[in-house]
Short mmCIF file of C-alpha atoms in Angstrom, two decimals:
data_model
loop_
_atom_site.label_atom_id
_atom_site.label_comp_id
_atom_site.label_asym_id
_atom_site.label_seq_id
_atom_site.Cartn_x
_atom_site.Cartn_y
_atom_site.Cartn_z
CA MET O 1 111.95 106.74 83.47
CA VAL O 2 111.40 105.64 87.04
CA ASN O 3 107.88 104.69 88.07
CA VAL O 4 106.12 102.60 90.66
CA ASP O 5 103.97 99.59 89.91
CA ASN O 6 100.65 101.42 90.04
CA VAL O 7 98.68 98.39 88.81
CA THR O 8 99.93 96.23 91.67
CA GLY O 9 99.44 99.15 94.07
CA GLY O 10 95.76 99.41 93.08
CA TYR O 11 95.44 95.64 93.38
CA LEU O 12 97.03 95.65 96.86
CA ALA O 13 94.74 98.44 98.09
CA MET O 14 91.64 96.51 96.98
CA LYS O 15 92.93 93.24 98.43
CA TYR O 16 93.69 94.97 101.73
CA LEU O 17 90.15 96.34 101.97
CA TYR O 18 88.68 92.98 100.89
CA ASP O 19 90.77 91.10 103.47
CA HIS O 20 89.39 93.48 106.10
CA GLY O 21 85.81 92.54 105.17
CA HIS O 22 84.89 95.45 102.90
CA ARG O 23 82.63 94.55 99.97
CA ASP O 24 81.13 97.97 99.14
CA ILE O 25 83.90 100.34 98.14
CA LEU O 26 83.82 103.88 96.78
CA PHE O 27 86.78 104.57 94.50
CA ILE O 28 87.83 108.19 94.04
CA PRO O 29 89.53 108.19 90.62
CA GLY O 30 92.33 110.37 89.32
CA PRO O 31 92.39 112.36 86.08
CA GLU O 32 91.32 110.35 83.03
CA LEU O 33 94.48 111.24 81.11
CA SER O 34 96.90 110.34 83.92
CA PRO O 35 98.73 107.06 83.22
CA ALA O 36 99.26 106.50 86.97
CA ALA O 37 95.54 106.95 87.68
CA GLN O 38 94.64 104.64 84.78
CA ASP O 39 97.02 101.98 86.10
CA ARG O 40 95.54 102.18 89.60
CA GLU O 41 92.10 101.56 88.07
CA LYS O 42 93.57 98.61 86.14
CA GLY O 43 94.72 97.25 89.49
CA ILE O 44 91.13 97.38 90.76
CA ARG O 45 89.90 95.49 87.68
CA LYS O 46 92.72 92.95 88.04
CA PHE O 47 91.70 92.31 91.65
CA LEU O 48 88.03 91.95 90.72
CA ASP O 49 88.98 89.49 87.95
CA LYS O 50 90.93 87.33 90.40
CA ILE O 51 88.37 86.93 93.17
CA SER O 52 85.94 84.07 92.82
CA LYS O 53 82.88 85.88 94.19
CA LYS O 54 82.90 88.94 91.94
CA ASP O 55 79.23 89.68 92.54
CA GLU O 56 79.75 90.12 96.28
CA VAL O 57 82.06 93.12 95.74
CA LYS O 58 80.65 96.45 94.55
CA VAL O 59 83.00 99.24 93.51
CA TYR O 60 81.32 102.60 93.06
CA LEU O 61 83.20 105.07 90.88
CA GLY O 62 83.29 108.58 92.26
CA GLU O 63 82.07 111.13 89.74
CA HIS O 64 84.69 113.79 90.44
CA ARG O 65 88.16 112.87 89.13
CA GLY O 66 91.40 114.41 90.29
CA TYR O 67 94.39 114.38 92.59
CA ASN O 68 93.49 117.26 94.94
CA SER O 69 91.69 117.29 98.29
CA GLU O 70 88.82 119.12 96.64
CA HIS O 71 88.29 116.15 94.28
CA GLY O 72 88.03 113.74 97.20
CA TRP O 73 85.64 116.02 99.08
CA VAL O 74 83.37 116.64 96.08
CA SER O 75 83.38 112.96 95.05
CA VAL O 76 82.28 111.77 98.51
CA THR O 77 79.76 114.59 98.96
CA GLN O 78 78.14 113.96 95.57
CA HIS O 79 77.98 110.22 96.19
CA LEU O 80 76.44 110.60 99.64
CA ASN O 81 73.87 113.11 98.35
CA LYS O 82 72.89 110.83 95.47
CA TYR O 83 73.05 107.34 97.02
CA GLY O 84 73.48 107.74 100.77
CA LEU O 85 76.02 105.73 102.73
CA ASN O 86 76.11 102.55 100.62
CA PHE O 87 79.84 101.83 101.08
CA THR O 88 82.00 100.74 104.00
CA ALA O 89 85.35 101.83 102.57
CA ILE O 90 86.96 104.34 100.25
CA PHE O 91 90.00 103.80 98.05
CA ALA O 92 91.32 107.22 97.02
CA VAL O 93 93.61 107.58 94.01
CA ASN O 94 96.10 109.43 96.22
CA ASP O 95 96.55 110.72 99.76
CA TRP O 96 95.41 114.26 98.92
CA ALA O 97 92.08 112.95 97.60
CA ALA O 98 91.85 110.76 100.73
CA LEU O 99 92.28 113.86 102.89
CA GLY O 100 89.35 115.54 101.13
CA ALA O 101 87.27 112.37 101.49
CA ILE O 102 87.92 112.25 105.24
CA ASP O 103 86.88 115.89 105.50
CA ALA O 104 83.63 115.21 103.61
CA LEU O 105 82.85 112.23 105.85
CA LYS O 106 83.39 114.44 108.92
CA ASP O 107 80.98 117.00 107.45
CA TYR O 108 78.32 114.25 107.38
CA GLY O 109 79.15 113.08 110.92
CA ILE O 110 80.58 109.79 109.59
CA LYS O 111 83.48 108.50 111.68
CA VAL O 112 86.68 107.11 110.11
CA PRO O 113 87.36 104.19 110.53
CA ASP O 114 84.42 103.23 112.79
CA GLU O 115 81.81 103.73 110.05
CA VAL O 116 83.88 104.06 106.87
CA SER O 117 87.46 102.93 106.29
CA ILE O 118 89.79 104.74 103.89
CA ILE O 119 93.02 103.93 102.10
CA GLY O 120 95.10 106.35 100.06
CA PHE O 121 98.02 106.03 97.67
CA ASP O 122 101.52 107.60 97.79
CA ASP O 123 102.38 107.64 101.51
CA ALA O 124 102.68 111.41 101.38
CA PRO O 125 104.69 112.87 104.27
CA PHE O 126 101.50 114.14 105.97
CA ALA O 127 99.77 110.71 105.92
CA GLN O 128 101.17 109.68 109.28
CA TYR O 129 99.92 112.92 110.85
CA THR O 130 96.27 112.83 109.78
CA ASN O 131 93.53 111.94 112.25
CA PRO O 132 93.17 109.00 112.05
CA ARG O 133 96.61 108.24 110.62
CA LEU O 134 96.13 107.26 106.96
CA THR O 135 96.63 103.71 105.72
CA THR O 136 98.13 104.05 102.26
CA VAL O 137 100.02 102.43 99.41
CA MET O 138 103.64 103.54 99.62
CA GLN O 139 105.61 104.84 96.68
CA PRO O 140 109.34 104.51 97.51
CA ARG O 141 110.13 108.20 96.89
CA TRP O 142 113.74 108.07 98.04
CA GLU O 143 114.46 105.01 95.90
CA MET O 144 112.70 106.65 92.93
CA GLY O 145 114.94 109.71 93.24
CA THR O 146 118.20 107.81 93.68
CA THR O 147 117.38 105.45 90.81
CA ALA O 148 116.56 108.37 88.51
CA ALA O 149 119.83 110.07 89.49
CA GLN O 150 121.78 106.85 88.80
CA LEU O 151 120.18 106.51 85.36
CA LEU O 152 121.04 110.13 84.55
CA ILE O 153 124.65 109.69 85.68
CA GLU O 154 124.95 106.50 83.57
CA ARG O 155 123.62 108.35 80.55
CA ILE O 156 126.01 111.28 81.04
CA LEU O 157 129.08 109.08 81.59
CA ASP O 158 128.42 106.53 78.86
CA LYS O 159 127.99 108.50 75.64
CA HIS O 160 127.12 105.30 73.73
CA LEU O 161 124.26 104.32 76.02
CA ARG O 162 121.18 105.55 74.20
CA LEU O 163 118.60 102.90 75.00
CA PRO O 164 115.75 104.30 77.07
CA ARG O 165 115.17 102.56 80.38
CA ASN O 166 111.98 102.25 82.34
CA VAL O 167 112.46 101.12 85.93
CA ILE O 168 109.32 99.99 87.79
CA LEU O 169 109.64 99.94 91.57
CA PRO O 170 107.36 97.94 93.89
CA THR O 171 104.69 99.37 96.16
CA LYS O 172 103.51 98.15 99.56
CA ILE O 173 100.76 98.84 102.05
CA ILE O 174 101.59 101.09 104.99
CA GLU O 175 99.13 100.06 107.67
CA ARG O 176 98.00 102.78 110.01
CA GLU O 177 94.60 103.58 111.64
CA SER O 178 92.16 104.49 108.87
CA VAL O 179 91.04 100.96 107.93
CA LYS O 180 88.93 98.86 110.28
CA LYS O 181 88.35 95.12 110.04
CA ILE O 182 84.59 94.56 109.78
CA MET O 183 84.27 90.80 109.59
#
């Protein structure tokens, strides 16, 4: 298997928002049964455990889970209808959910990043073409594909190699325009 370090990716997204002054963050979660989504949530908890002033950071959990734009839109819309604008940033489980969140914010006349910052996860090919261009956690897609192909070739060529391998690749923040420093 070839995966990315989703826990560290979630941690890095939270740290990035925190370092930019954000203390009230809406998290749009992925499907409950998705290991990647669960690991990104673990990354949030890991970050919150490491900071000394835990009580100064509030993470609101969006009520609509999923990886599609619709999930991001519904999550933001439901939260705004229920609680109003009580967050300065959104961390979306992936870039598609971030796209839906941006759309919902626009529907409410809320400007990104002037009023609410947003960070996604994946660095999907469209992320650099959104308006504003989406800050995101990059998954090294090309490296994931080549590593998986190398593992497959090794397995085919070496008939005695039967040990399963799990390769975890690092993530990193791709800084674009959707996060504003507020401190």
